[in-house]
Amino acid sequence: SSAASDVYKRQEKINIEIRQSLQDYERTTKRKLNLNLASSCDLLLSCLEGQIQSFVRSKFKKDLSGSWDDQWNFLKKAIFSN
């Protein structure tokens, strides 16, 4: 369907943006990611999708910002080298 196609295209665009951002990080900092690029990208995209699904399940009432700081700190340690 057209809606499914639009969702897929948006997900792919987000995936590309995340991948490019991670590549920029490696290039500008001269540091490698703790996980390979594909795994890092997949992890971040999965977390974003989970947040969106949680928000939808709550009928758009859940405050996602409350737990995001803790989750982002965990993800940063998993993905980025110190």
Tab-separated table of N, CA and C in Angstrom:
chain	number	residue	atom	x	y	z
A	1	SER	N	0.842	-1.197	0.000
A	1	SER	CA	0.000	0.000	0.000
A	1	SER	C	0.873	1.242	0.000
A	2	SER	N	0.269	2.338	-0.315
A	2	SER	CA	1.000	3.599	-0.394
A	2	SER	C	1.500	4.052	0.972
A	3	ALA	N	0.681	3.855	2.009
A	3	ALA	CA	1.089	4.253	3.359
A	3	ALA	C	2.285	3.432	3.819
A	4	ALA	N	2.250	2.127	3.550
A	4	ALA	CA	3.365	1.263	3.936
A	4	ALA	C	4.626	1.662	3.188
A	5	SER	N	4.478	2.012	1.937
A	5	SER	CA	5.617	2.456	1.142
A	5	SER	C	6.204	3.747	1.693
A	6	ASP	N	5.325	4.663	2.102
A	6	ASP	CA	5.788	5.928	2.681
A	6	ASP	C	6.541	5.697	3.985
A	7	VAL	N	6.032	4.807	4.823
A	7	VAL	CA	6.692	4.493	6.093
A	7	VAL	C	8.065	3.890	5.816
A	8	TYR	N	8.134	2.959	4.869
A	8	TYR	CA	9.409	2.334	4.525
A	8	TYR	C	10.404	3.385	4.042
A	9	LYS	N	9.956	4.289	3.177
A	9	LYS	CA	10.842	5.332	2.655
A	9	LYS	C	11.354	6.239	3.776
A	10	ARG	N	10.476	6.556	4.720
A	10	ARG	CA	10.901	7.411	5.848
A	10	ARG	C	11.909	6.686	6.737
A	11	GLN	N	11.669	5.406	6.972
A	11	GLN	CA	12.608	4.617	7.772
A	11	GLN	C	13.958	4.538	7.083
A	12	GLU	N	13.958	4.358	5.796
A	12	GLU	CA	15.213	4.294	5.049
A	12	GLU	C	15.945	5.630	5.108
A	13	LYS	N	15.204	6.722	5.033
A	13	LYS	CA	15.821	8.045	5.117
A	13	LYS	C	16.457	8.253	6.492
A	14	ILE	N	15.763	7.844	7.543
A	14	ILE	CA	16.311	7.950	8.899
A	14	ILE	C	17.551	7.064	9.020
A	15	ASN	N	17.486	5.859	8.479
A	15	ASN	CA	18.611	4.931	8.506
A	15	ASN	C	19.835	5.564	7.830
A	16	ILE	N	19.631	6.185	6.695
A	16	ILE	CA	20.727	6.838	5.973
A	16	ILE	C	21.297	7.986	6.785
A	17	GLU	N	20.432	8.776	7.402
A	17	GLU	CA	20.886	9.909	8.222
A	17	GLU	C	21.725	9.432	9.405
A	18	ILE	N	21.274	8.381	10.074
A	18	ILE	CA	22.022	7.836	11.213
A	18	ILE	C	23.376	7.321	10.737
A	19	ARG	N	23.373	6.556	9.645
A	19	ARG	CA	24.612	6.003	9.106
A	19	ARG	C	25.605	7.126	8.758
A	20	GLN	N	25.112	8.170	8.100
A	20	GLN	CA	25.986	9.277	7.726
A	20	GLN	C	26.529	10.000	8.954
A	21	SER	N	25.691	10.153	9.964
A	21	SER	CA	26.141	10.807	11.204
A	21	SER	C	27.231	9.991	11.886
A	22	LEU	N	27.059	8.676	11.916
A	22	LEU	CA	28.064	7.814	12.528
A	22	LEU	C	29.366	7.834	11.727
A	23	GLN	N	29.253	7.851	10.413
A	23	GLN	CA	30.449	7.946	9.570
A	23	GLN	C	31.150	9.280	9.790
A	24	ASP	N	30.378	10.348	9.930
A	24	ASP	CA	30.963	11.664	10.210
A	24	ASP	C	31.695	11.659	11.545
A	25	TYR	N	31.107	10.995	12.544
A	25	TYR	CA	31.755	10.886	13.850
A	25	TYR	C	33.120	10.230	13.705
A	26	GLU	N	33.159	9.102	13.006
A	26	GLU	CA	34.433	8.395	12.840
A	26	GLU	C	35.448	9.248	12.077
A	27	ARG	N	34.974	9.939	11.074
A	27	ARG	CA	35.880	10.745	10.254
A	27	ARG	C	36.398	11.973	11.024
A	28	THR	N	35.529	12.657	11.734
A	28	THR	CA	35.950	13.895	12.397
A	28	THR	C	36.730	13.644	13.686
A	29	THR	N	36.400	12.560	14.394
A	29	THR	CA	37.101	12.294	15.655
A	29	THR	C	38.297	11.367	15.471
A	30	LYS	N	38.378	10.728	14.305
A	30	LYS	CA	39.422	9.725	14.028
A	30	LYS	C	39.328	8.541	14.990
A	31	ARG	N	38.139	8.310	15.531
A	31	ARG	CA	37.887	7.183	16.432
A	31	ARG	C	36.939	6.204	15.768
A	32	LYS	N	37.140	4.934	16.056
A	32	LYS	CA	36.235	3.902	15.565
A	32	LYS	C	35.101	3.729	16.576
A	33	LEU	N	33.967	3.313	16.081
A	33	LEU	CA	32.846	2.989	16.953
A	33	LEU	C	33.143	1.687	17.686
A	34	ASN	N	32.546	1.508	18.862
A	34	ASN	CA	32.714	0.249	19.596
A	34	ASN	C	32.070	-0.910	18.850
A	35	LEU	N	30.959	-0.655	18.198
A	35	LEU	CA	30.289	-1.635	17.348
A	35	LEU	C	30.577	-1.258	15.903
A	36	ASN	N	30.442	-2.195	14.993
A	36	ASN	CA	30.638	-1.823	13.600
A	36	ASN	C	29.508	-0.884	13.169
A	37	LEU	N	29.705	-0.231	12.057
A	37	LEU	CA	28.777	0.797	11.599
A	37	LEU	C	27.357	0.262	11.433
A	38	ALA	N	27.207	-0.880	10.791
A	38	ALA	CA	25.874	-1.443	10.554
A	38	ALA	C	25.172	-1.779	11.866
A	39	SER	N	25.889	-2.377	12.802
A	39	SER	CA	25.292	-2.738	14.095
A	39	SER	C	24.917	-1.502	14.898
A	40	SER	N	25.767	-0.489	14.866
A	40	SER	CA	25.476	0.760	15.579
A	40	SER	C	24.221	1.413	15.017
A	41	CYS	N	24.143	1.446	13.713
A	41	CYS	CA	22.987	2.034	13.046
A	41	CYS	C	21.716	1.250	13.379
A	42	ASP	N	21.788	-0.070	13.298
A	42	ASP	CA	20.636	-0.914	13.613
A	42	ASP	C	20.178	-0.727	15.054
A	43	LEU	N	21.123	-0.638	15.981
A	43	LEU	CA	20.787	-0.452	17.391
A	43	LEU	C	20.049	0.863	17.612
A	44	LEU	N	20.576	1.943	17.052
A	44	LEU	CA	19.924	3.237	17.221
A	44	LEU	C	18.551	3.260	16.571
A	45	LEU	N	18.436	2.708	15.384
A	45	LEU	CA	17.155	2.682	14.694
A	45	LEU	C	16.135	1.841	15.460
A	46	SER	N	16.571	0.725	16.005
A	46	SER	CA	15.672	-0.123	16.795
A	46	SER	C	15.163	0.609	18.034
A	47	CYS	N	16.047	1.336	18.680
A	47	CYS	CA	15.640	2.095	19.866
A	47	CYS	C	14.648	3.192	19.503
A	48	LEU	N	14.893	3.871	18.405
A	48	LEU	CA	13.962	4.908	17.950
A	48	LEU	C	12.602	4.312	17.606
A	49	GLU	N	12.613	3.195	16.899
A	49	GLU	CA	11.353	2.539	16.547
A	49	GLU	C	10.598	2.110	17.802
A	50	GLY	N	11.318	1.608	18.788
A	50	GLY	CA	10.691	1.210	20.045
A	50	GLY	C	10.056	2.388	20.758
A	51	GLN	N	10.729	3.521	20.765
A	51	GLN	CA	10.171	4.722	21.385
A	51	GLN	C	8.896	5.166	20.669
A	52	ILE	N	8.938	5.125	19.350
A	52	ILE	CA	7.758	5.523	18.564
A	52	ILE	C	6.596	4.570	18.833
A	53	GLN	N	6.861	3.264	18.838
A	53	GLN	CA	5.806	2.292	19.103
A	53	GLN	C	5.220	2.460	20.496
A	54	SER	N	6.073	2.736	21.468
A	54	SER	CA	5.609	2.965	22.831
A	54	SER	C	4.701	4.187	22.898
A	55	PHE	N	5.072	5.225	22.186
A	55	PHE	CA	4.278	6.448	22.141
A	55	PHE	C	2.915	6.187	21.493
A	56	VAL	N	2.905	5.428	20.407
A	56	VAL	CA	1.649	5.101	19.725
A	56	VAL	C	0.761	4.254	20.629
A	57	ARG	N	1.355	3.231	21.284
A	57	ARG	CA	0.568	2.364	22.182
A	57	ARG	C	-0.067	3.144	23.316
A	58	SER	N	0.581	4.220	23.733
A	58	SER	CA	0.032	5.030	24.831
A	58	SER	C	-1.024	6.013	24.321
A	59	LYS	N	-1.401	5.859	23.062
A	59	LYS	CA	-2.339	6.784	22.421
A	59	LYS	C	-1.799	8.212	22.440
A	60	PHE	N	-0.475	8.300	22.248
A	60	PHE	CA	0.242	9.571	22.103
A	60	PHE	C	0.247	10.405	23.387
A	61	LYS	N	0.196	9.723	24.531
A	61	LYS	CA	0.175	10.426	25.815
A	61	LYS	C	1.468	10.270	26.612
A	62	LYS	N	2.236	9.242	26.323
A	62	LYS	CA	3.441	8.949	27.096
A	62	LYS	C	4.501	10.024	26.861
A	63	ASP	N	5.098	10.482	27.944
A	63	ASP	CA	6.209	11.431	27.849
A	63	ASP	C	7.485	10.632	27.629
A	64	LEU	N	8.004	10.692	26.418
A	64	LEU	CA	9.185	9.903	26.071
A	64	LEU	C	10.479	10.515	26.580
A	65	SER	N	10.450	11.766	26.924
A	65	SER	CA	11.687	12.433	27.346
A	65	SER	C	12.149	11.983	28.726
A	66	GLY	N	11.257	11.444	29.532
A	66	GLY	CA	11.588	11.071	30.895
A	66	GLY	C	12.692	10.035	31.008
A	67	SER	N	12.616	9.005	30.189
A	67	SER	CA	13.607	7.933	30.282
A	67	SER	C	14.687	8.044	29.211
A	68	TRP	N	14.547	8.988	28.301
A	68	TRP	CA	15.473	9.057	27.176
A	68	TRP	C	16.899	9.370	27.604
A	69	ASP	N	17.093	10.227	28.583
A	69	ASP	CA	18.452	10.569	29.006
A	69	ASP	C	19.223	9.331	29.464
A	70	ASP	N	18.599	8.497	30.285
A	70	ASP	CA	19.260	7.270	30.745
A	70	ASP	C	19.543	6.336	29.581
A	71	GLN	N	18.576	6.203	28.684
A	71	GLN	CA	18.762	5.315	27.539
A	71	GLN	C	19.863	5.831	26.619
A	72	TRP	N	19.878	7.134	26.376
A	72	TRP	CA	20.893	7.709	25.496
A	72	TRP	C	22.284	7.550	26.106
A	73	ASN	N	22.423	7.750	27.410
A	73	ASN	CA	23.725	7.558	28.061
A	73	ASN	C	24.202	6.124	27.904
A	74	PHE	N	23.304	5.167	28.025
A	74	PHE	CA	23.657	3.761	27.840
A	74	PHE	C	24.087	3.499	26.396
A	75	LEU	N	23.312	4.016	25.442
A	75	LEU	CA	23.630	3.816	24.029
A	75	LEU	C	24.963	4.449	23.662
A	76	LYS	N	25.229	5.637	24.179
A	76	LYS	CA	26.511	6.302	23.884
A	76	LYS	C	27.679	5.447	24.333
A	77	LYS	N	27.578	4.862	25.530
A	77	LYS	CA	28.671	4.022	26.028
A	77	LYS	C	28.839	2.769	25.171
A	78	ALA	N	27.728	2.235	24.675
A	78	ALA	CA	27.791	1.021	23.868
A	78	ALA	C	28.372	1.288	22.487
A	79	ILE	N	28.090	2.460	21.941
A	79	ILE	CA	28.452	2.726	20.548
A	79	ILE	C	29.749	3.514	20.378
A	80	PHE	N	29.904	4.562	21.164
A	80	PHE	CA	31.031	5.472	20.942
A	80	PHE	C	32.200	5.160	21.865
A	81	SER	N	33.399	5.244	21.306
A	81	SER	CA	34.599	5.013	22.110
A	81	SER	C	34.905	6.260	22.929
A	82	ASN	N	35.546	6.049	24.053
A	82	ASN	CA	35.869	7.181	24.950
A	82	ASN	C	37.154	7.850	24.560
